[in-house]
CSV table of C-alpha atoms in Angstrom, one decimal:
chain,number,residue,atom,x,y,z
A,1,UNK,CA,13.6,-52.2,-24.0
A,2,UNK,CA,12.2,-52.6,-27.8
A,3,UNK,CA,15.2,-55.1,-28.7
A,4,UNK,CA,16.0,-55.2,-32.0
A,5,UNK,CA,13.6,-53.2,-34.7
A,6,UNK,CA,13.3,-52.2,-37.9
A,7,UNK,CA,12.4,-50.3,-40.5
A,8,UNK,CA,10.4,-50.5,-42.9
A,9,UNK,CA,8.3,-53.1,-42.4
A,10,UNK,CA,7.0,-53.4,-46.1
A,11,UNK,CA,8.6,-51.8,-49.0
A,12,UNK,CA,7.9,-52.1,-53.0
A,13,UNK,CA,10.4,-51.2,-55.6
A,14,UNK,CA,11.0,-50.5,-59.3
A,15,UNK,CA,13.5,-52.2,-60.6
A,16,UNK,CA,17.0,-50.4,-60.5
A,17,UNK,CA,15.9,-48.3,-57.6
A,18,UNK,CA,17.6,-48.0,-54.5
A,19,UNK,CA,16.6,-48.2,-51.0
A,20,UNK,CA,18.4,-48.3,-47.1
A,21,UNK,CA,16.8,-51.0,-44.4
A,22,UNK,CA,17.5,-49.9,-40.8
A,23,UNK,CA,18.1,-52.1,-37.9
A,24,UNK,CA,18.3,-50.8,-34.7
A,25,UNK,CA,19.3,-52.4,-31.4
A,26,UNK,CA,19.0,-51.1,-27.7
A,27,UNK,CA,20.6,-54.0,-26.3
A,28,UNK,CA,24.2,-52.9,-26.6
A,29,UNK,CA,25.5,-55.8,-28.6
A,30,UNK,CA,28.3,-56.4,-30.6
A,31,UNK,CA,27.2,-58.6,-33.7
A,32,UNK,CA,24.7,-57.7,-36.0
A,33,UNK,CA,23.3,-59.5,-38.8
A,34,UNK,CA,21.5,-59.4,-41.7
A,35,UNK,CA,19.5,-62.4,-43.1
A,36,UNK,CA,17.3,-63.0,-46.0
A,37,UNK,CA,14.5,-65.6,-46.0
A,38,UNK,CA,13.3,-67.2,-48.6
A,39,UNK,CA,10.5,-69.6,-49.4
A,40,UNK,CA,12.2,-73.4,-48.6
A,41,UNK,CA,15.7,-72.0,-48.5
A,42,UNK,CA,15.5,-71.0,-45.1
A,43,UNK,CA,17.8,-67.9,-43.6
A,44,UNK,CA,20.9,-67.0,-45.5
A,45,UNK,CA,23.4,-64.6,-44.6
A,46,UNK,CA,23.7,-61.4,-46.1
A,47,UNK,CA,26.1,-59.5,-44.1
A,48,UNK,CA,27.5,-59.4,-40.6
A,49,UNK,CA,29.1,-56.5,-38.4
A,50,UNK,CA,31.8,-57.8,-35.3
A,51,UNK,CA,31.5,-54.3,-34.1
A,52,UNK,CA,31.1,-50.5,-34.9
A,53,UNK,CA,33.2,-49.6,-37.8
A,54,UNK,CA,33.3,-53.1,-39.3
A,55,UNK,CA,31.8,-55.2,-41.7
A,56,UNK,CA,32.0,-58.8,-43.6
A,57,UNK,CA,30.1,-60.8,-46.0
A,58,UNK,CA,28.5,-63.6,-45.4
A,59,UNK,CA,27.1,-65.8,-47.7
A,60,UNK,CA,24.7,-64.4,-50.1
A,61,UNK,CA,26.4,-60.6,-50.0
A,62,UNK,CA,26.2,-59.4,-53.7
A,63,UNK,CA,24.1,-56.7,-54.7
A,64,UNK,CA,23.9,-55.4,-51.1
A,65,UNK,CA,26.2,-53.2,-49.1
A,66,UNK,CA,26.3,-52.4,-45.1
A,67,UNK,CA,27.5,-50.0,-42.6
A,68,UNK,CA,27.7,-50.0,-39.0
A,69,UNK,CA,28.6,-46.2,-38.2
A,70,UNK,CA,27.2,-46.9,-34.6
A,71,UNK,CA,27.2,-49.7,-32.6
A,72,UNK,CA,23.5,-49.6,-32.0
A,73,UNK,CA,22.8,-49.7,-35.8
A,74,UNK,CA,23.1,-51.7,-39.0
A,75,UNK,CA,22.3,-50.5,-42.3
A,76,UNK,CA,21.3,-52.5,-45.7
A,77,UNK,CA,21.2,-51.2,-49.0
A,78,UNK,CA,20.7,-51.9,-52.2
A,79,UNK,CA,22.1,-49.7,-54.8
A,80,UNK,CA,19.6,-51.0,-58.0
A,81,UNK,CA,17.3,-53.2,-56.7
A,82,UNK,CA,16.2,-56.4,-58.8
A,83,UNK,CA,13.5,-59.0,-59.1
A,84,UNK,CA,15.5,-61.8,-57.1
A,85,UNK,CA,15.9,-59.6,-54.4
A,86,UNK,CA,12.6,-59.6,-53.6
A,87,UNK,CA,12.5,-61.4,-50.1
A,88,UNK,CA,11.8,-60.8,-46.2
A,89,UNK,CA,14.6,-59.3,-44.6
A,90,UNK,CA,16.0,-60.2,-41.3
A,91,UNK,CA,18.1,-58.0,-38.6
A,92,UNK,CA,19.5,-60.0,-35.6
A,93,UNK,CA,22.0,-58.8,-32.9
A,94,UNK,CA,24.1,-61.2,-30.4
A,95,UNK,CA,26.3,-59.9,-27.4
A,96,UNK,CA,29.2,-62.3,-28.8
A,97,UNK,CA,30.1,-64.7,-31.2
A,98,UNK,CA,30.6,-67.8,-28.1
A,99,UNK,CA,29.2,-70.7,-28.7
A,100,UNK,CA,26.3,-70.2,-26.5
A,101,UNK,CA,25.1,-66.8,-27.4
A,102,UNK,CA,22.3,-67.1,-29.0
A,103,UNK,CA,20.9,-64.0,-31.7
A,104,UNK,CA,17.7,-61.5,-31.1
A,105,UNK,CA,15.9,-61.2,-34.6
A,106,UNK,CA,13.5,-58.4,-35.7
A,107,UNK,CA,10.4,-58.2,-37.4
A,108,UNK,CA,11.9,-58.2,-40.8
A,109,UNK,CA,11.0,-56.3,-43.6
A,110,UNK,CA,9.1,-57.4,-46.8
A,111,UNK,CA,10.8,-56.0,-49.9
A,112,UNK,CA,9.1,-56.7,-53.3
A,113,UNK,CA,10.9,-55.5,-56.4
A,114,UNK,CA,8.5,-54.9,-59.8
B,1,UNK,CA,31.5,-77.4,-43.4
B,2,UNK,CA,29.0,-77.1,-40.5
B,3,UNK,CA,25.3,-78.3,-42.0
B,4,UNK,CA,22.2,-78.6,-40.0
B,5,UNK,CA,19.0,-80.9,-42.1
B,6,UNK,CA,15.5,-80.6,-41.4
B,7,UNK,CA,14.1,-83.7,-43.6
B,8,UNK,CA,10.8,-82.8,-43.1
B,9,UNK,CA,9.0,-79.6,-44.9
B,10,UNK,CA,5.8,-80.0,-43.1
B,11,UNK,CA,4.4,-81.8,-39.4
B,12,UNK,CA,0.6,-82.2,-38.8
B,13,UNK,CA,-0.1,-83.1,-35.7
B,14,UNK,CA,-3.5,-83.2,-33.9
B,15,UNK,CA,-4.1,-81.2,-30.6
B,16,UNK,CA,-3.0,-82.7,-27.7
B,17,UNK,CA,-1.0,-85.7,-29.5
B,18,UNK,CA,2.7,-85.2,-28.7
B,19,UNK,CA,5.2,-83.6,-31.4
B,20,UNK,CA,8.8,-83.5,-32.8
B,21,UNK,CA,10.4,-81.7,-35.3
B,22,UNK,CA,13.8,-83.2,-36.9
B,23,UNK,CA,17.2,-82.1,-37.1
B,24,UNK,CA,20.2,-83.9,-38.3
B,25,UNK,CA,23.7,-81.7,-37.9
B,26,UNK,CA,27.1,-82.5,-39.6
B,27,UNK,CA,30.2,-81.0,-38.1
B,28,UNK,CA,33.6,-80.9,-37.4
B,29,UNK,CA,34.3,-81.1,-33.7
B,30,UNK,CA,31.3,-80.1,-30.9
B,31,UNK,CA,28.8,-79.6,-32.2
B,32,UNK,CA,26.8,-76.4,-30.4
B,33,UNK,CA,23.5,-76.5,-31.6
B,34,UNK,CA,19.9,-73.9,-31.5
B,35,UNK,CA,16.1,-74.4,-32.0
B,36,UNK,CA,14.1,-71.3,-33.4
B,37,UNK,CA,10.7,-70.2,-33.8
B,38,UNK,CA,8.7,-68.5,-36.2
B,39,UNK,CA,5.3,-67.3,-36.0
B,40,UNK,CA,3.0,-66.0,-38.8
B,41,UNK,CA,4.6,-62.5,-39.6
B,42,UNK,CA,6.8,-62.3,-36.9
B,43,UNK,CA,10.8,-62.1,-36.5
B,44,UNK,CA,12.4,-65.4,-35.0
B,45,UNK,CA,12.4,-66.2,-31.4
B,46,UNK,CA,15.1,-68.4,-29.2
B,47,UNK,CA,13.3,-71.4,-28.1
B,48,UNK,CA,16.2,-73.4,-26.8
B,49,UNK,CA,20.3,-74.7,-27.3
B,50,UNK,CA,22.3,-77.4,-26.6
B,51,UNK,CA,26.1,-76.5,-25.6
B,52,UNK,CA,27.0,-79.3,-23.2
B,53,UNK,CA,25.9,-81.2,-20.5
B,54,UNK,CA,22.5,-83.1,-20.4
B,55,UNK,CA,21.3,-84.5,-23.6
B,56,UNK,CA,17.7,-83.8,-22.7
B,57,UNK,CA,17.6,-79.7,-23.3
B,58,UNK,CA,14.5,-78.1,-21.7
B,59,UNK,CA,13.5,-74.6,-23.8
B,60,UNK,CA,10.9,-71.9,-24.0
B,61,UNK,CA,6.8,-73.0,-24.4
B,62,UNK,CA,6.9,-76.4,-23.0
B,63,UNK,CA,9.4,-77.6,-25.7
B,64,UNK,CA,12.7,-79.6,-25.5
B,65,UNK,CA,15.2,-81.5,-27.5
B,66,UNK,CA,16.7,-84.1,-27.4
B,67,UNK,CA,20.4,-84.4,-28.6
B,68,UNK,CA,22.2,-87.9,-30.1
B,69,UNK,CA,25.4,-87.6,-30.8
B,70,UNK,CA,25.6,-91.5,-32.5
B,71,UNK,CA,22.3,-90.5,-34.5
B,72,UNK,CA,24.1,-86.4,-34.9
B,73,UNK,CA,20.2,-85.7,-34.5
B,74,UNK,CA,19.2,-82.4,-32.7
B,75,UNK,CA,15.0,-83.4,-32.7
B,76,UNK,CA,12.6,-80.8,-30.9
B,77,UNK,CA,9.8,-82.3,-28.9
B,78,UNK,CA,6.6,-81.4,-26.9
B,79,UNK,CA,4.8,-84.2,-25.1
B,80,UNK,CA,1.2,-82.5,-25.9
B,81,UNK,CA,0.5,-79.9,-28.8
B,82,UNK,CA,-1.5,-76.6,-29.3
B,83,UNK,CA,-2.6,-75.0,-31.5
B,84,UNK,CA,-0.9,-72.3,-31.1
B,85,UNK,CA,2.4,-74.2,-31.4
B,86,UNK,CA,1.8,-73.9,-35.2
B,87,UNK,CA,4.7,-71.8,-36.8
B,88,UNK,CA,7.9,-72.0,-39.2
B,89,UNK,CA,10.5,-73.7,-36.8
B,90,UNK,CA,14.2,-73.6,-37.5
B,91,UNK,CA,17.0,-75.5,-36.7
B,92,UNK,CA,20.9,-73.7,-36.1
B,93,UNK,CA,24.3,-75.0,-35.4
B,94,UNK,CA,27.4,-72.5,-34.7
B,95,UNK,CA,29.4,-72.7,-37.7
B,96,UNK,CA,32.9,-73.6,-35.4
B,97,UNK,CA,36.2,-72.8,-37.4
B,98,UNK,CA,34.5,-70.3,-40.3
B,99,UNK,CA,32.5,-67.0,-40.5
B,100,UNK,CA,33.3,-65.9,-37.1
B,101,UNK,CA,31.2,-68.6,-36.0
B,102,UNK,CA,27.8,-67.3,-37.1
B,103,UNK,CA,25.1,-69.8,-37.2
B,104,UNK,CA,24.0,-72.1,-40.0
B,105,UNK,CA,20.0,-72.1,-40.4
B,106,UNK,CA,18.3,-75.1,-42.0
B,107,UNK,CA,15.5,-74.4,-44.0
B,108,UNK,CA,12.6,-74.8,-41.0
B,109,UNK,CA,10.1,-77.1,-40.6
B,110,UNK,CA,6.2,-75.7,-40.6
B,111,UNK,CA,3.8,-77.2,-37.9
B,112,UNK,CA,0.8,-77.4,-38.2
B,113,UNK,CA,-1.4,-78.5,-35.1
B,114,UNK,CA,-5.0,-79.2,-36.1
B,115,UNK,CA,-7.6,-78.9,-33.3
C-alpha cells in the first residue's frame, strides 16, 4: 500500500515551458487535491477533484489545469510555466469531504522555473 | 470565512521541556479542526483532529491538543520534547458552508527542539 505518490520529485523549467505532475493514489478515495507550499504562506489550494471525471478550483487555480480521467489519479499541468510558479507541490487524497476525514499527502514535488 | 492563525513563525524549545504550538480558528458554526506535521523534505502527516466530544484530543507521537471554544484556540501540546519533534507543523479547520468543505491551512509553525 504506497498511499499517495508522486512524480516527479524535482523538476527545473525554462520559462514558458510546459510540464504534467502526477499523483497517484491506491487507497481508493474520492477527493484529490493539489496544494502549493510556499515559504510563510503556508498550503494553498490549487485544484480539487470530488471524483473521477470532475474538477474545481480552489484558491490559487490560474495558470494550472487538472484532470482526473481515473479515480486513482490526478494530474497538474502547466501549460507555460513562469518564475512565480516556482514552489513545492503537494498531492493529497481523502475518502470524503465529512467533517472528520482527514487528507493523505505525498511527498510533493519541487518545481523551479528559470 | 473559515480562518485558522498560527501567531507564532518559530518555537525553540529545549529537550525534554514540555511544548505547544498555537492555533487560533474563526468560524461560522462548529468548528471541526486538524493538526499536521511536516518533516524536513517530507509530504504532511495527520497528527490529530478535534470533531466533538472531549476537549483534550490525544494524537499521533505523544502529542495532543487542547481545544477552547471561549479562547477559539486549537493549541498542540507535548508534556516532554525531542528532538526529533522538530518539523514545520500546521494547523487546519474544515472550511463548513464553502469549497466542498476542503480544509483551510495556516501558514505552520517550525519547531525547533535543541538538545
Amino acid at each position: 500500500n504506497a498511499g499517495v505518490t508522486q512524480t516527479p520529485k524535482f523538476r527545473v523549467l525554462k520559462t514558458g515551458q510546459s510540464m504534467t505532475l502526477l499523483c497517484a493514489q491506491d487507497m481508493n478515495h474520492e477527493y484529490m487535491y493539489w496544494y502549493r507550499q510556499d515559504p510563510g504562506m503556508g498550503l494553498r489550494l490549487i485544484h480539487y477533484s470530488v471524483g473521477e471525471g470532475t474538477t474545481a478550483k480552489g484558491e490559487v487555480p490560474d495558470g494550472y489545469n487538472v484532470s482526473r480521467l481515473k479515480k486513482q489519479n490526478f494530474l497538474l499541468g502547466l501549460e507555460s510555466a513562469a518564475p512565480s510558479q516556482t514552489s513545492v507541490y503537494f498531492c493529497a487524497s481523502s475518502y470524503s469531504n465529512r467533517v472528520g476525514d482527514e487528507q493523505y499527502f505525498g511527498p510533493g514535488t519541487r518545481l523551479t522555473v528559470t | 470565512a473559515q480562518s485558522v492563525a498560527q501567531p507564532e513563525d518559530q518555537v525553540n524549545v529545549a529537550e525534554g521541556n514540555p511544548l505547544t504550538v498555537k492555533c487560533t480558528y474563526s468560524v461560522s458554526g462548529n468548528p471541526y479542526l486538524f493538526w499536521y506535521v511536516q518533516y524536513p523534505n517530507r509530504g504532511l502527516q495527520f497528527l490529530l483532529k478535534y470533531i466533538t466530544g472531549d476537549n483534550l484530543v490525544k494524537g499521533s507521537y505523544g502529542f495532543e491538543a487542547e481545544f477552547n471554544k471561549s479562547q477559539t484556540s486549537f493549541h498542540l501540546k507535548k508534556p516532554s520534547a525531542l528532538v526529533s519533534d522538530s518539523a514545520l507543523y500546521f494547523c487546519a479547520v474544515r472550511d463548513i458552508g464553502g469549497s466542498q468543505g476542503n480544509l483551510i491551512f495556516g501558514k505552520g509553525t517550525k519547531l525547533s527542539v535543541k538538545p
